[in-house]
Amino acid sequence: MADKVGERRLAIRHEGQRMFDWMAFVLEYEGAVPYQVGSPMHLASPHVADAYATAARWIRNVRIEREIELEIPVETLVFQDKDDREIRIEYRHLWSEAHLVVDGELTERFSQRDFNHLNAVVRELADNFYADRNLWRARM
C-alpha cells in the first residue's frame, strides 16, 4: 500500500525486453524487500501498525511483542492500564478477530478491523473520565 512509511511506487516503463531490463536495473539499484515473517521491523498483520497508532494516542509505552504460536505469527500490543494491569491485545496472522487479555485472562474478542472499537477500549483503559462516559462503548 502506498500509505505505508518508506514505500514508493514506480510506474512500469517501456515494453517487451526493454521493460525487463529496466526492472532488473531498478531491483538491482533499489534492492528487494523479501516477505519474511519475524524479520526485524516487519509486521505479519497489516492491522497491527494501525492498532499501535490508535493505542499510542491514549497510552504511553505501548510495545509490540512477536511470537510464533502453532506456526502462526502472533503480534501483541502490550501496555499497563490506568489500574496498573497488564493489557495485551493479540493479533493472530490471518485471523479475523483480536483478543483483549487483561492480566492473563481473555476478556473480549473483536474484529481486527474495528478501529473505532479498539479506540474506545484503549481510551477506556487509559482515562478514568471516559470509563463511564465513552460513547463508543455505550452503543454496544
mmCIF file with all atom_site columns, N, CA and C in Angstrom, residues 34-45 66-68 71-75 93:
data_model
loop_
_atom_site.group_PDB
_atom_site.id
_atom_site.type_symbol
_atom_site.label_atom_id
_atom_site.label_alt_id
_atom_site.label_comp_id
_atom_site.label_asym_id
_atom_site.label_entity_id
_atom_site.label_seq_id
_atom_site.pdbx_PDB_ins_code
_atom_site.Cartn_x
_atom_site.Cartn_y
_atom_site.Cartn_z
_atom_site.occupancy
_atom_site.B_iso_or_equiv
_atom_site.pdbx_formal_charge
_atom_site.auth_seq_id
_atom_site.auth_comp_id
_atom_site.auth_asym_id
_atom_site.auth_atom_id
_atom_site.pdbx_PDB_model_num
ATOM 1  N N  . PRO A 1 34 ? 12.288 -8.876  0.874  1.00 0.00 ? 34 PRO A N  1
ATOM 2  C CA . PRO A 1 34 ? 11.584 -10.163 0.867  1.00 0.00 ? 34 PRO A CA 1
ATOM 3  C C  . PRO A 1 34 ? 10.538 -10.222 1.965  1.00 0.00 ? 34 PRO A C  1
ATOM 4  N N  . TYR A 1 35 ? 9.477  -10.957 1.705  1.00 0.00 ? 35 TYR A N  1
ATOM 5  C CA . TYR A 1 35 ? 8.453  -11.190 2.724  1.00 0.00 ? 35 TYR A CA 1
ATOM 6  C C  . TYR A 1 35 ? 8.984  -12.253 3.665  1.00 0.00 ? 35 TYR A C  1
ATOM 7  N N  . GLN A 1 36 ? 9.185  -11.887 4.894  1.00 0.00 ? 36 GLN A N  1
ATOM 8  C CA . GLN A 1 36 ? 9.720  -12.838 5.849  1.00 0.00 ? 36 GLN A CA 1
ATOM 9  C C  . GLN A 1 36 ? 9.173  -12.489 7.225  1.00 0.00 ? 36 GLN A C  1
ATOM 10 N N  . VAL A 1 37 ? 8.179  -13.243 7.654  1.00 0.00 ? 37 VAL A N  1
ATOM 11 C CA . VAL A 1 37 ? 7.585  -13.001 8.956  1.00 0.00 ? 37 VAL A CA 1
ATOM 12 C C  . VAL A 1 37 ? 8.642  -13.193 10.029 1.00 0.00 ? 37 VAL A C  1
ATOM 13 N N  . GLY A 1 38 ? 8.704  -12.256 10.931 1.00 0.00 ? 38 GLY A N  1
ATOM 14 C CA . GLY A 1 38 ? 9.650  -12.350 12.026 1.00 0.00 ? 38 GLY A CA 1
ATOM 15 C C  . GLY A 1 38 ? 10.935 -11.593 11.787 1.00 0.00 ? 38 GLY A C  1
ATOM 16 N N  . SER A 1 39 ? 11.129 -11.068 10.588 1.00 0.00 ? 39 SER A N  1
ATOM 17 C CA . SER A 1 39 ? 12.328 -10.280 10.352 1.00 0.00 ? 39 SER A CA 1
ATOM 18 C C  . SER A 1 39 ? 12.188 -8.948  11.087 1.00 0.00 ? 39 SER A C  1
ATOM 19 N N  . PRO A 1 40 ? 13.291 -8.296  11.390 1.00 0.00 ? 40 PRO A N  1
ATOM 20 C CA . PRO A 1 40 ? 13.211 -7.035  12.147 1.00 0.00 ? 40 PRO A CA 1
ATOM 21 C C  . PRO A 1 40 ? 12.328 -6.002  11.451 1.00 0.00 ? 40 PRO A C  1
ATOM 22 N N  . MET A 1 41 ? 11.522 -5.326  12.220 1.00 0.00 ? 41 MET A N  1
ATOM 23 C CA . MET A 1 41 ? 10.659 -4.241  11.762 1.00 0.00 ? 41 MET A CA 1
ATOM 24 C C  . MET A 1 41 ? 9.606  -4.695  10.748 1.00 0.00 ? 41 MET A C  1
ATOM 25 N N  . HIS A 1 42 ? 9.274  -5.973  10.724 1.00 0.00 ? 42 HIS A N  1
ATOM 26 C CA . HIS A 1 42 ? 8.265  -6.484  9.801  1.00 0.00 ? 42 HIS A CA 1
ATOM 27 C C  . HIS A 1 42 ? 7.069  -6.980  10.603 1.00 0.00 ? 42 HIS A C  1
ATOM 28 N N  . LEU A 1 43 ? 5.890  -6.536  10.240 1.00 0.00 ? 43 LEU A N  1
ATOM 29 C CA . LEU A 1 43 ? 4.661  -6.981  10.889 1.00 0.00 ? 43 LEU A CA 1
ATOM 30 C C  . LEU A 1 43 ? 3.911  -7.915  9.959  1.00 0.00 ? 43 LEU A C  1
ATOM 31 N N  . ALA A 1 44 ? 3.493  -9.047  10.475 1.00 0.00 ? 44 ALA A N  1
ATOM 32 C CA . ALA A 1 44 ? 2.748  -10.012 9.664  1.00 0.00 ? 44 ALA A CA 1
ATOM 33 C C  . ALA A 1 44 ? 1.332  -9.522  9.405  1.00 0.00 ? 44 ALA A C  1
ATOM 34 N N  . SER A 1 45 ? 0.706  -8.919  10.407 1.00 0.00 ? 45 SER A N  1
ATOM 35 C CA . SER A 1 45 ? -0.665 -8.447  10.267 1.00 0.00 ? 45 SER A CA 1
ATOM 36 C C  . SER A 1 45 ? -0.692 -6.991  9.833  1.00 0.00 ? 45 SER A C  1
ATOM 37 N N  . ARG A 1 66 ? 6.254  -10.074 19.463 1.00 0.00 ? 66 ARG A N  1
ATOM 38 C CA . ARG A 1 66 ? 6.005  -11.022 18.382 1.00 0.00 ? 66 ARG A CA 1
ATOM 39 C C  . ARG A 1 66 ? 6.402  -12.415 18.827 1.00 0.00 ? 66 ARG A C  1
ATOM 40 N N  . GLU A 1 67 ? 5.580  -13.391 18.476 1.00 0.00 ? 67 GLU A N  1
ATOM 41 C CA . GLU A 1 67 ? 5.920  -14.783 18.730 1.00 0.00 ? 67 GLU A CA 1
ATOM 42 C C  . GLU A 1 67 ? 5.226  -15.650 17.688 1.00 0.00 ? 67 GLU A C  1
ATOM 43 N N  . ILE A 1 68 ? 5.642  -16.884 17.604 1.00 0.00 ? 68 ILE A N  1
ATOM 44 C CA . ILE A 1 68 ? 5.013  -17.850 16.710 1.00 0.00 ? 68 ILE A CA 1
ATOM 45 C C  . ILE A 1 68 ? 4.283  -18.851 17.586 1.00 0.00 ? 68 ILE A C  1
ATOM 46 N N  . GLU A 1 71 ? 2.824  -22.287 14.555 1.00 0.00 ? 71 GLU A N  1
ATOM 47 C CA . GLU A 1 71 ? 3.249  -21.847 13.223 1.00 0.00 ? 71 GLU A CA 1
ATOM 48 C C  . GLU A 1 71 ? 2.495  -20.616 12.709 1.00 0.00 ? 71 GLU A C  1
ATOM 49 N N  . ILE A 1 72 ? 1.784  -19.928 13.584 1.00 0.00 ? 72 ILE A N  1
ATOM 50 C CA . ILE A 1 72 ? 1.051  -18.711 13.208 1.00 0.00 ? 72 ILE A CA 1
ATOM 51 C C  . ILE A 1 72 ? 1.687  -17.526 13.932 1.00 0.00 ? 72 ILE A C  1
ATOM 52 N N  . PRO A 1 73 ? 2.084  -16.480 13.193 1.00 0.00 ? 73 PRO A N  1
ATOM 53 C CA . PRO A 1 73 ? 2.616  -15.289 13.857 1.00 0.00 ? 73 PRO A CA 1
ATOM 54 C C  . PRO A 1 73 ? 1.543  -14.615 14.717 1.00 0.00 ? 73 PRO A C  1
ATOM 55 N N  . VAL A 1 74 ? 1.912  -14.293 15.946 1.00 0.00 ? 74 VAL A N  1
ATOM 56 C CA . VAL A 1 74 ? 1.024  -13.557 16.858 1.00 0.00 ? 74 VAL A CA 1
ATOM 57 C C  . VAL A 1 74 ? 1.751  -12.278 17.242 1.00 0.00 ? 74 VAL A C  1
ATOM 58 N N  . GLU A 1 75 ? 1.119  -11.152 16.953 1.00 0.00 ? 75 GLU A N  1
ATOM 59 C CA . GLU A 1 75 ? 1.677  -9.848  17.303 1.00 0.00 ? 75 GLU A CA 1
ATOM 60 C C  . GLU A 1 75 ? 0.750  -9.227  18.338 1.00 0.00 ? 75 GLU A C  1
ATOM 61 N N  . HIS A 1 93 ? -2.046 -13.679 12.862 1.00 0.00 ? 93 HIS A N  1
ATOM 62 C CA . HIS A 1 93 ? -1.991 -13.502 11.415 1.00 0.00 ? 93 HIS A CA 1
ATOM 63 C C  . HIS A 1 93 ? -3.084 -14.329 10.732 1.00 0.00 ? 93 HIS A C  1
#
